[in-house]
Coordinates of C-alpha atoms in Angstrom, one line a residue:
X263 CA 109.5 80.4 104.1
X264 CA 110.0 83.4 101.9
X265 CA 109.5 82.6 98.2
X266 CA 111.8 84.5 95.9
X267 CA 111.8 85.2 92.2
X268 CA 114.8 86.5 90.3
X269 CA 114.6 89.0 87.5
X270 CA 117.6 88.3 85.2
X271 CA 120.5 85.9 84.9
X272 CA 123.2 88.3 86.0
X273 CA 126.7 87.2 87.1
X274 CA 126.2 88.5 90.6
X275 CA 123.0 86.3 90.9
X276 CA 125.0 83.2 89.9
X277 CA 128.2 83.8 91.9
X278 CA 126.9 85.5 95.0
X279 CA 123.1 85.7 95.5
X280 CA 122.1 82.1 94.8
X281 CA 124.9 80.4 96.7
X282 CA 124.1 82.7 99.7
X283 CA 120.4 82.1 99.6
X284 CA 120.8 78.4 99.2
X285 CA 122.4 78.3 102.6
X286 CA 119.5 80.2 104.2
X287 CA 116.7 78.0 105.4
X288 CA 114.2 80.9 105.5
X289 CA 114.3 81.5 101.7
X290 CA 113.6 79.4 98.7
X291 CA 114.1 80.6 95.1
X292 CA 110.9 79.7 93.2
X293 CA 111.9 80.7 89.7
X294 CA 114.0 82.9 87.5
X295 CA 113.3 84.8 84.2
X296 CA 115.6 86.3 81.6
X297 CA 114.4 88.6 78.9
X298 CA 117.6 89.8 77.3
X299 CA 119.9 86.7 77.0
X300 CA 117.9 83.5 77.4
X301 CA 121.0 81.4 76.7
X302 CA 122.0 82.0 80.3
X303 CA 118.9 80.3 81.7
X304 CA 120.2 76.8 81.1
X305 CA 123.3 77.5 83.3
X306 CA 121.1 78.7 86.2
X307 CA 118.6 75.8 85.8
X308 CA 121.4 73.2 85.7
X309 CA 123.4 74.6 88.6
X310 CA 120.6 75.6 91.0
X311 CA 117.6 73.5 89.8
X312 CA 115.6 76.7 89.2
X313 CA 112.3 76.7 87.3
X314 CA 112.1 79.3 84.5
X315 CA 109.3 81.8 84.1
X316 CA 108.5 83.3 80.7
X317 CA 108.9 86.9 81.7
X318 CA 109.8 89.3 84.5
X319 CA 106.1 90.3 84.6
X320 CA 105.1 86.7 85.2
X321 CA 107.2 86.6 88.3
X322 CA 106.0 90.0 89.5
X323 CA 102.4 89.0 89.1
X324 CA 102.8 85.5 90.6
X325 CA 100.8 85.3 93.8
X326 CA 103.0 82.5 95.1
X327 CA 106.1 84.7 95.2
X328 CA 106.7 86.9 98.2
X329 CA 109.8 88.9 97.1
X330 CA 111.9 89.6 94.0
X331 CA 115.6 90.0 93.5
X332 CA 116.6 92.5 90.8
X333 CA 120.2 92.2 89.6
X334 CA 119.6 94.0 86.3
X335 CA 121.6 97.0 84.9
X336 CA 120.8 100.2 86.9
X337 CA 118.5 101.8 84.4
X338 CA 116.1 98.8 84.6
X339 CA 115.9 98.8 88.4
X340 CA 113.2 101.5 88.7
X341 CA 110.5 100.1 86.3
X342 CA 110.7 96.6 87.6
X343 CA 111.1 97.5 91.3
X344 CA 108.1 99.8 91.0
X345 CA 106.0 97.1 89.3
X346 CA 107.0 94.6 92.0
X347 CA 106.2 96.9 94.9
X348 CA 102.8 97.8 93.3
X349 CA 102.1 94.0 93.2
X350 CA 102.9 93.8 97.0
X351 CA 106.3 92.1 96.5
X352 CA 109.2 92.9 98.8
X353 CA 112.2 94.0 96.7
X354 CA 115.9 93.2 97.1
X355 CA 117.6 95.3 94.5
X356 CA 121.3 95.6 93.5
X357 CA 123.0 98.9 93.8
X358 CA 122.2 101.6 92.9
X359 CA 118.5 101.5 93.7
X360 CA 117.8 103.7 90.7
X361 CA 119.6 106.1 88.5
X362 CA 118.1 109.3 90.0
X363 CA 116.8 110.6 93.3
X364 CA 113.3 111.2 92.1
X365 CA 112.8 107.5 91.1
X366 CA 114.2 106.3 94.4
X367 CA 111.8 108.6 96.2
X368 CA 108.9 107.1 94.3
X369 CA 110.0 103.5 95.2
X370 CA 110.3 104.5 98.9
X371 CA 106.8 106.0 98.9
X372 CA 105.2 102.9 97.4
X373 CA 107.2 100.6 99.8
X374 CA 106.1 102.7 102.8
X375 CA 102.4 102.7 101.7
X376 CA 102.4 98.9 101.4
X377 CA 104.7 98.1 104.4
X378 CA 107.2 96.4 102.1
X379 CA 110.9 95.9 102.4
X380 CA 113.0 97.8 99.9
X381 CA 116.7 97.0 100.3
X382 CA 119.5 98.3 98.2
X383 CA 122.2 95.6 98.3
X384 CA 125.4 97.4 99.4
X385 CA 126.3 94.2 101.2
X386 CA 129.8 95.3 102.4
X387 CA 128.1 97.5 105.1
X388 CA 127.1 94.3 106.9
X389 CA 130.5 92.7 107.0
X390 CA 131.8 92.2 110.5
X391 CA 135.0 94.1 109.7
X392 CA 133.0 97.4 109.6
X393 CA 131.8 96.8 113.1
X394 CA 135.3 95.9 114.3
X395 CA 136.9 99.0 112.7
X396 CA 134.3 101.3 114.3
X397 CA 134.9 99.7 117.7
X398 CA 138.6 100.3 117.4
X399 CA 137.9 103.9 116.6
X400 CA 135.6 104.3 119.5
X401 CA 138.3 102.8 121.7
X402 CA 140.6 105.6 120.6
X403 CA 143.3 103.4 119.0
X404 CA 144.4 106.2 116.8
X405 CA 143.0 109.1 118.8
X406 CA 140.7 111.7 117.3
X407 CA 139.9 111.3 113.6
X408 CA 141.5 113.9 111.4
X409 CA 140.8 112.5 107.9
X410 CA 139.2 109.4 106.3
X411 CA 140.2 108.3 102.8
X412 CA 138.7 105.6 100.6
X413 CA 139.3 104.4 97.0
X414 CA 137.4 101.8 94.9
X415 CA 138.8 101.2 91.4
X416 CA 139.0 98.2 89.1
X417 CA 140.4 97.4 85.6
X418 CA 138.5 97.7 82.4
X419 CA 136.0 94.9 81.6
X420 CA 134.8 93.6 78.3
X421 CA 133.7 96.3 75.8
X422 CA 130.0 95.2 75.9
X423 CA 129.8 95.5 79.7
X424 CA 126.7 97.5 80.8
X425 CA 128.9 99.8 82.8
X426 CA 130.0 101.5 79.6
X427 CA 126.4 101.9 78.3
X428 CA 124.8 105.2 79.1
X429 CA 121.2 104.0 78.3
X430 CA 121.6 101.1 80.8
X431 CA 122.8 103.4 83.6
X432 CA 126.5 102.9 83.2
X433 CA 129.3 105.0 84.5
X434 CA 131.6 105.2 87.5
X435 CA 129.2 107.3 89.5
X436 CA 126.5 104.7 89.5
X437 CA 129.0 101.9 90.1
X438 CA 132.2 102.4 92.0
X439 CA 131.3 105.8 93.4
X440 CA 128.2 104.3 95.1
X441 CA 130.4 102.2 97.3
X442 CA 132.6 105.1 98.4
X443 CA 129.4 107.2 99.0
X444 CA 127.8 104.4 101.1
X445 CA 131.0 104.1 103.2
X446 CA 130.9 107.9 103.8
X447 CA 127.4 107.5 105.1
X448 CA 128.5 104.7 107.4
X449 CA 131.5 106.6 108.7
X450 CA 130.1 110.1 108.9
X451 CA 126.5 109.4 110.0
X452 CA 123.1 111.0 109.2
X453 CA 124.5 114.5 108.7
X454 CA 126.8 113.5 105.9
X455 CA 126.9 115.6 102.8
X456 CA 128.9 116.0 99.6
X457 CA 131.1 119.1 99.5
X458 CA 133.0 118.7 96.2
X459 CA 133.0 116.3 93.3
X460 CA 134.4 115.6 89.9
X461 CA 133.5 113.1 87.2
X462 CA 136.0 112.4 84.4
X463 CA 135.5 111.0 80.9
X464 CA 137.7 109.2 78.4
X465 CA 137.3 109.9 74.7
X466 CA 136.3 106.3 73.7
X467 CA 133.6 106.0 76.3
X468 CA 130.1 107.6 76.6
X469 CA 130.0 107.4 80.4
X470 CA 132.1 108.9 83.3
X471 CA 135.0 106.6 83.9
X472 CA 136.6 108.0 87.1
X473 CA 136.2 110.7 89.6
X474 CA 136.4 111.9 93.2
X475 CA 134.3 113.4 95.9
X476 CA 134.7 114.9 99.4
X477 CA 132.2 114.3 102.1
X478 CA 131.8 115.8 105.5
X479 CA 129.4 115.8 108.5
X480 CA 128.1 118.4 111.0
X481 CA 131.1 117.7 113.3
X482 CA 133.6 118.6 110.5
X483 CA 134.9 115.1 109.9
X484 CA 135.9 114.6 106.3
X485 CA 136.1 111.6 104.0
X486 CA 138.0 112.0 100.7
X487 CA 136.9 109.4 98.1
X488 CA 138.0 108.4 94.7
X489 CA 136.6 105.8 92.2
X490 CA 137.5 104.4 88.9
X491 CA 136.6 101.9 86.2
X492 CA 139.9 101.9 84.4
X493 CA 142.6 101.4 87.1
X494 CA 144.4 98.7 88.8
X495 CA 142.4 97.1 91.6
X496 CA 142.0 99.3 94.7
X497 CA 139.5 98.7 97.5
X498 CA 140.9 100.5 100.5
X499 CA 140.0 102.5 103.6
X500 CA 142.5 104.7 105.4
X501 CA 141.8 106.6 108.6
X502 CA 144.2 109.2 110.0
X503 CA 144.0 110.2 113.7
X504 CA 146.0 112.5 115.8
X505 CA 147.7 109.5 117.4
X506 CA 147.9 107.0 114.5
X507 CA 146.7 105.5 111.3
X508 CA 144.5 102.6 110.2
X509 CA 144.6 101.0 106.8
X510 CA 142.8 98.0 105.2
X511 CA 142.6 97.0 101.5
X512 CA 139.4 94.9 101.1
X513 CA 136.8 97.1 102.6
X514 CA 134.2 96.6 99.9
X515 CA 134.7 93.1 98.4
X516 CA 136.0 90.7 101.1
X517 CA 134.8 87.3 99.9
X518 CA 133.5 84.5 102.2
X519 CA 136.4 82.9 104.1
X520 CA 138.7 85.9 103.5
X521 CA 140.4 87.3 106.7
X522 CA 140.8 91.1 106.3
X523 CA 144.0 92.5 107.6
X524 CA 144.2 95.9 109.4
X525 CA 147.4 97.8 109.6
X526 CA 147.7 100.0 112.7
X527 CA 150.5 102.6 113.0
X528 CA 151.1 104.8 116.1
X529 CA 154.1 106.4 117.8
X530 CA 154.5 103.1 119.6
X531 CA 155.1 101.2 116.3
X532 CA 153.3 99.2 113.7
X533 CA 151.2 96.1 114.0
X534 CA 148.8 94.2 111.8
X535 CA 145.7 92.5 113.2
X536 CA 143.2 90.1 111.7
X537 CA 139.7 91.4 111.3
X538 CA 136.7 88.9 111.4
X539 CA 136.1 86.9 108.3
X540 CA 132.4 87.0 107.2
X541 CA 130.0 86.4 104.3
X542 CA 128.5 89.9 103.7
X543 CA 126.1 88.8 101.0
X544 CA 124.6 86.3 103.5
X545 CA 124.4 89.0 106.1
X546 CA 122.6 91.3 103.7
X547 CA 120.0 88.6 103.0
X548 CA 119.6 88.1 106.7
X549 CA 119.0 91.8 107.1
X550 CA 116.4 91.7 104.3
X551 CA 114.5 88.9 106.2
X552 CA 114.7 90.8 109.5
X553 CA 113.1 93.8 107.9
X554 CA 109.9 91.8 107.1
X555 CA 108.8 91.9 110.7
X556 CA 110.7 95.0 111.9
X557 CA 109.0 98.3 110.9
X558 CA 111.9 100.4 112.5
X559 CA 114.4 98.6 110.3
X560 CA 112.3 99.1 107.2
X561 CA 112.1 102.8 108.0
X562 CA 115.8 103.0 108.5
X563 CA 116.3 101.3 105.1
X564 CA 114.0 103.9 103.5
X565 CA 116.0 106.7 105.1
X566 CA 119.3 105.2 104.0
X567 CA 118.1 104.8 100.4
X568 CA 117.2 108.5 100.2
X569 CA 120.4 109.7 101.8
X570 CA 122.4 107.6 99.4
X571 CA 120.4 108.6 96.3
X572 CA 120.6 112.3 97.3
X573 CA 124.4 112.2 97.7
X574 CA 124.8 110.4 94.3
X575 CA 122.6 113.1 92.8
X576 CA 124.6 115.8 94.4
X577 CA 127.8 114.4 92.9
X578 CA 126.2 114.4 89.5
X579 CA 125.0 118.0 89.8
X580 CA 128.4 119.2 91.1
X581 CA 130.2 117.5 88.2
X582 CA 127.7 118.4 85.5
X583 CA 129.5 118.9 82.2

């Protein structure tokens, strides 16, 4: 049984992580701590029966805890993940792993040295629909791929949301863009790179609010991505081939029980097929567990972390204002 501690009473911990881990017999949540808004603790204690720790450091130093989950704002990921890894704790951290490549590289080095799991929770990558879409592409349902497009955008949130706070690691690049970038990695493989990028600002906000990037691989396949924190909801993947087109509109956020729909259009006509429903948060936690005993998987996670962090850094540099 893996004993988990949670650093922070974030919404994603309440709505997604705890319900998923409650259904996994290999994990138990030992305790939770909150250092910024302790009023939230009561809700977590009541709903999930969790014991409260006095501080994040208490959880990190607790010898009875095997792993920590970090759902804090991005700027806080590095110091707490570093402390946890140094105390020989496996780390399951929300995306992005850190706010800069150098910090992610430090975390990877510590995790490698101590044979620890360090997983960045882009859970959509483990959804069964990704595997199914790749299988259809391999079968040539739309022929040779000519272009991939993806968009992730959502409406404005409350003004005090951490996404609009520069000191907390806010901005579209570290939020919505990370999903599109991770999808580019999944679709284009190890040789993926960023070719062009823009980050755009709005007068009333201190962080980037929308932007776009173009990615390619050594074979010349291209993904055009866009991302936004001030738009109507968009969550789509479109793939154009020389014989047809695929389109689906919940590629990043399909909830448990939701059946994704895939539109397929070719010269023979149009059809819509159902993709597998899945619980990608649960799948991500299962992958975290698998990595405890699988060195190859841990090494793959390290590699993926560095590729992701490098591409995000490249977007930042290409868009520097």
